[in-house]
PDB file of C-alpha atoms in Angstrom:
ATOM      1  CA  MET C  26       3.691-119.256  49.570  1.00  0.00           C
ATOM      2  CA  LYS C  27       3.305-119.264  53.326  1.00  0.00           C
ATOM      3  CA  ILE C  28       0.928-116.420  53.424  1.00  0.00           C
ATOM      4  CA  ARG C  29      -1.871-115.413  50.942  1.00  0.00           C
ATOM      5  CA  ASP C  30      -4.546-112.995  51.491  1.00  0.00           C
ATOM      6  CA  GLY C  31      -3.780-112.713  55.393  1.00  0.00           C
ATOM      7  CA  GLN C  32      -4.093-116.446  55.905  1.00  0.00           C
ATOM      8  CA  GLY C  33      -1.007-118.249  57.140  1.00  0.00           C
ATOM      9  CA  LYS C  34       0.139-121.588  56.204  1.00  0.00           C
ATOM     10  CA  TRP C  35      -1.670-121.193  52.731  1.00  0.00           C
ATOM     11  CA  LEU C  36       0.136-123.985  50.943  1.00  0.00           C
ATOM     12  CA  LEU C  37      -0.325-126.360  53.710  1.00  0.00           C
ATOM     13  CA  ARG C  38      -3.991-125.909  53.903  1.00  0.00           C
ATOM     14  CA  GLN C  39      -4.195-126.226  50.014  1.00  0.00           C
ATOM     15  CA  VAL C  40      -2.763-129.765  50.532  1.00  0.00           C
ATOM     16  CA  LEU C  41      -4.942-130.609  53.497  1.00  0.00           C
ATOM     17  CA  TYR C  42      -8.148-129.443  51.610  1.00  0.00           C
ATOM     18  CA  GLN C  43      -7.628-132.452  49.364  1.00  0.00           C
ATOM     19  CA  TYR C  44      -7.761-135.019  52.197  1.00  0.00           C
ATOM     20  CA  VAL C  45      -9.565-133.617  55.308  1.00  0.00           C
ATOM     21  CA  PRO C  46     -12.814-131.733  55.450  1.00  0.00           C
ATOM     22  CA  GLN C  47     -12.375-128.043  55.317  1.00  0.00           C
ATOM     23  CA  SER C  48     -14.558-127.407  58.435  1.00  0.00           C
ATOM     24  CA  LEU C  49     -11.557-129.267  60.534  1.00  0.00           C
ATOM     25  CA  ILE C  50      -8.947-127.116  58.979  1.00  0.00           C
ATOM     26  CA  ASP C  51     -10.457-123.775  59.076  1.00  0.00           C
ATOM     27  CA  ARG C  52     -11.740-123.509  62.684  1.00  0.00           C
ATOM     28  CA  PRO C  53     -10.129-121.798  65.756  1.00  0.00           C
ATOM     29  CA  LYS C  54      -7.526-123.619  67.654  1.00  0.00           C
ATOM     30  CA  MET C  55      -8.790-126.003  70.472  1.00  0.00           C
ATOM     31  CA  GLY C  56      -6.842-127.453  73.489  1.00  0.00           C
ATOM     32  CA  PHE C  57      -7.345-130.915  74.961  1.00  0.00           C
ATOM     33  CA  GLY C  58      -7.618-131.947  78.616  1.00  0.00           C
ATOM     34  CA  VAL C  59      -5.024-133.874  80.154  1.00  0.00           C
ATOM     35  CA  PRO C  60      -6.523-136.754  82.529  1.00  0.00           C
ATOM     36  CA  ILE C  61      -3.911-135.770  85.402  1.00  0.00           C
ATOM     37  CA  ASP C  62      -6.521-136.767  87.983  1.00  0.00           C
ATOM     38  CA  HIS C  63      -7.064-140.321  86.659  1.00  0.00           C
ATOM     39  CA  TRP C  64      -3.171-140.679  86.234  1.00  0.00           C
ATOM     40  CA  LEU C  65      -2.686-139.503  89.863  1.00  0.00           C
ATOM     41  CA  ARG C  66      -5.134-142.155  90.963  1.00  0.00           C
ATOM     42  CA  GLY C  67      -3.795-144.916  88.775  1.00  0.00           C
ATOM     43  CA  PRO C  68      -0.451-145.198  86.827  1.00  0.00           C
ATOM     44  CA  LEU C  69       1.403-142.486  88.415  1.00  0.00           C
ATOM     45  CA  LYS C  70       0.198-142.972  92.052  1.00  0.00           C
ATOM     46  CA  ASP C  71       3.286-144.635  93.243  1.00  0.00           C
ATOM     47  CA  TRP C  72       5.479-142.071  91.665  1.00  0.00           C
ATOM     48  CA  ALA C  73       3.262-139.225  93.241  1.00  0.00           C
ATOM     49  CA  GLU C  74       3.124-140.899  96.628  1.00  0.00           C
ATOM     50  CA  ASN C  75       7.047-140.987  96.697  1.00  0.00           C
ATOM     51  CA  LEU C  76       7.144-137.231  95.940  1.00  0.00           C
ATOM     52  CA  LEU C  77       4.340-136.380  98.495  1.00  0.00           C
ATOM     53  CA  SER C  78       6.053-138.600 101.387  1.00  0.00           C
ATOM     54  CA  PRO C  79       6.955-136.875 104.614  1.00  0.00           C
ATOM     55  CA  GLU C  80      10.661-137.705 103.836  1.00  0.00           C
ATOM     56  CA  THR C  81      10.426-135.837 100.613  1.00  0.00           C
ATOM     57  CA  PHE C  82       8.800-132.606 102.494  1.00  0.00           C
ATOM     58  CA  ALA C  83      11.353-132.849 105.072  1.00  0.00           C
ATOM     59  CA  ARG C  84      14.416-132.998 102.368  1.00  0.00           C
ATOM     60  CA  HIS C  85      13.235-130.090 100.671  1.00  0.00           C
ATOM     61  CA  ASN C  86      11.539-127.983 103.410  1.00  0.00           C
ATOM     62  CA  LEU C  87       9.565-125.977 100.764  1.00  0.00           C
ATOM     63  CA  LEU C  88       6.057-126.572 101.911  1.00  0.00           C
ATOM     64  CA  ARG C  89       4.047-127.669 104.808  1.00  0.00           C
ATOM     65  CA  TYR C  90       3.397-131.525 104.704  1.00  0.00           C
ATOM     66  CA  ALA C  91      -0.138-131.617 106.295  1.00  0.00           C
ATOM     67  CA  PRO C  92      -2.298-129.440 104.034  1.00  0.00           C
ATOM     68  CA  VAL C  93      -0.759-131.149 101.099  1.00  0.00           C
ATOM     69  CA  GLN C  94      -1.369-134.765 102.383  1.00  0.00           C
ATOM     70  CA  GLN C  95      -4.950-133.804 103.397  1.00  0.00           C
ATOM     71  CA  LYS C  96      -5.627-132.747  99.553  1.00  0.00           C
ATOM     72  CA  TRP C  97      -3.772-135.699  98.570  1.00  0.00           C
ATOM     73  CA  LYS C  98      -6.062-138.162 100.588  1.00  0.00           C
ATOM     74  CA  GLU C  99      -9.263-136.073  99.396  1.00  0.00           C
ATOM     75  CA  HIS C 100      -8.058-136.486  95.752  1.00  0.00           C
ATOM     76  CA  LEU C 101      -7.591-140.175  96.022  1.00  0.00           C
ATOM     77  CA  SER C 102     -10.757-140.956  97.571  1.00  0.00           C
ATOM     78  CA  GLY C 103     -12.489-139.067  95.117  1.00  0.00           C
ATOM     79  CA  LYS C 104     -13.911-136.446  97.552  1.00  0.00           C
ATOM     80  CA  ALA C 105     -12.319-133.734  95.737  1.00  0.00           C
ATOM     81  CA  ASN C 106     -10.465-133.120  92.307  1.00  0.00           C
ATOM     82  CA  TRP C 107      -6.985-131.489  93.455  1.00  0.00           C
ATOM     83  CA  GLN C 108      -5.285-132.411  90.303  1.00  0.00           C
ATOM     84  CA  TYR C 109      -3.773-129.024  89.484  1.00  0.00           C
ATOM     85  CA  PHE C 110      -2.621-128.162  93.063  1.00  0.00           C
ATOM     86  CA  LEU C 111      -0.980-131.642  93.207  1.00  0.00           C
ATOM     87  CA  TRP C 112       0.637-131.579  89.997  1.00  0.00           C
ATOM     88  CA  ASP C 113       2.334-128.172  90.914  1.00  0.00           C
ATOM     89  CA  VAL C 114       3.600-129.840  94.160  1.00  0.00           C
ATOM     90  CA  LEU C 115       4.818-132.860  92.498  1.00  0.00           C
ATOM     91  CA  MET C 116       6.645-130.766  89.849  1.00  0.00           C
ATOM     92  CA  LEU C 117       8.167-128.684  92.553  1.00  0.00           C
ATOM     93  CA  HIS C 118       9.590-131.756  94.229  1.00  0.00           C
ATOM     94  CA  ALA C 119      10.443-133.316  91.156  1.00  0.00           C
ATOM     95  CA  TRP C 120      12.720-130.489  90.011  1.00  0.00           C
ATOM     96  CA  ALA C 121      13.963-129.925  93.647  1.00  0.00           C
ATOM     97  CA  ASP C 122      15.198-133.720  93.605  1.00  0.00           C
ATOM     98  CA  LYS C 123      16.825-133.134  90.510  1.00  0.00           C
ATOM     99  CA  ASN C 124      18.356-129.745  91.220  1.00  0.00           C
ATOM    100  CA  THR C 125      19.398-130.023  94.721  1.00  0.00           C
TER     101      THR C 125
END
């Protein structure tokens, strides 16, 4: 019932065809973007600034503060979008806070 004629989730598809247009079901998987850049400038700004503080950099001593701080300022001003770089730094510091 799960696979028929090489197509997976056959039974689920049969049920969905009754309620959802077939073109929405029989299409390739599609990802979606997460608005990290906006979140870092908005609701996550205080959290990010705490993790990007000189004290956090000194406490963990994993990265150099100045280059990250420069990218943070550029991101906040809208001059550049460093969302992925900054997110990696934030996750590293959040992990280090939890595990050291």
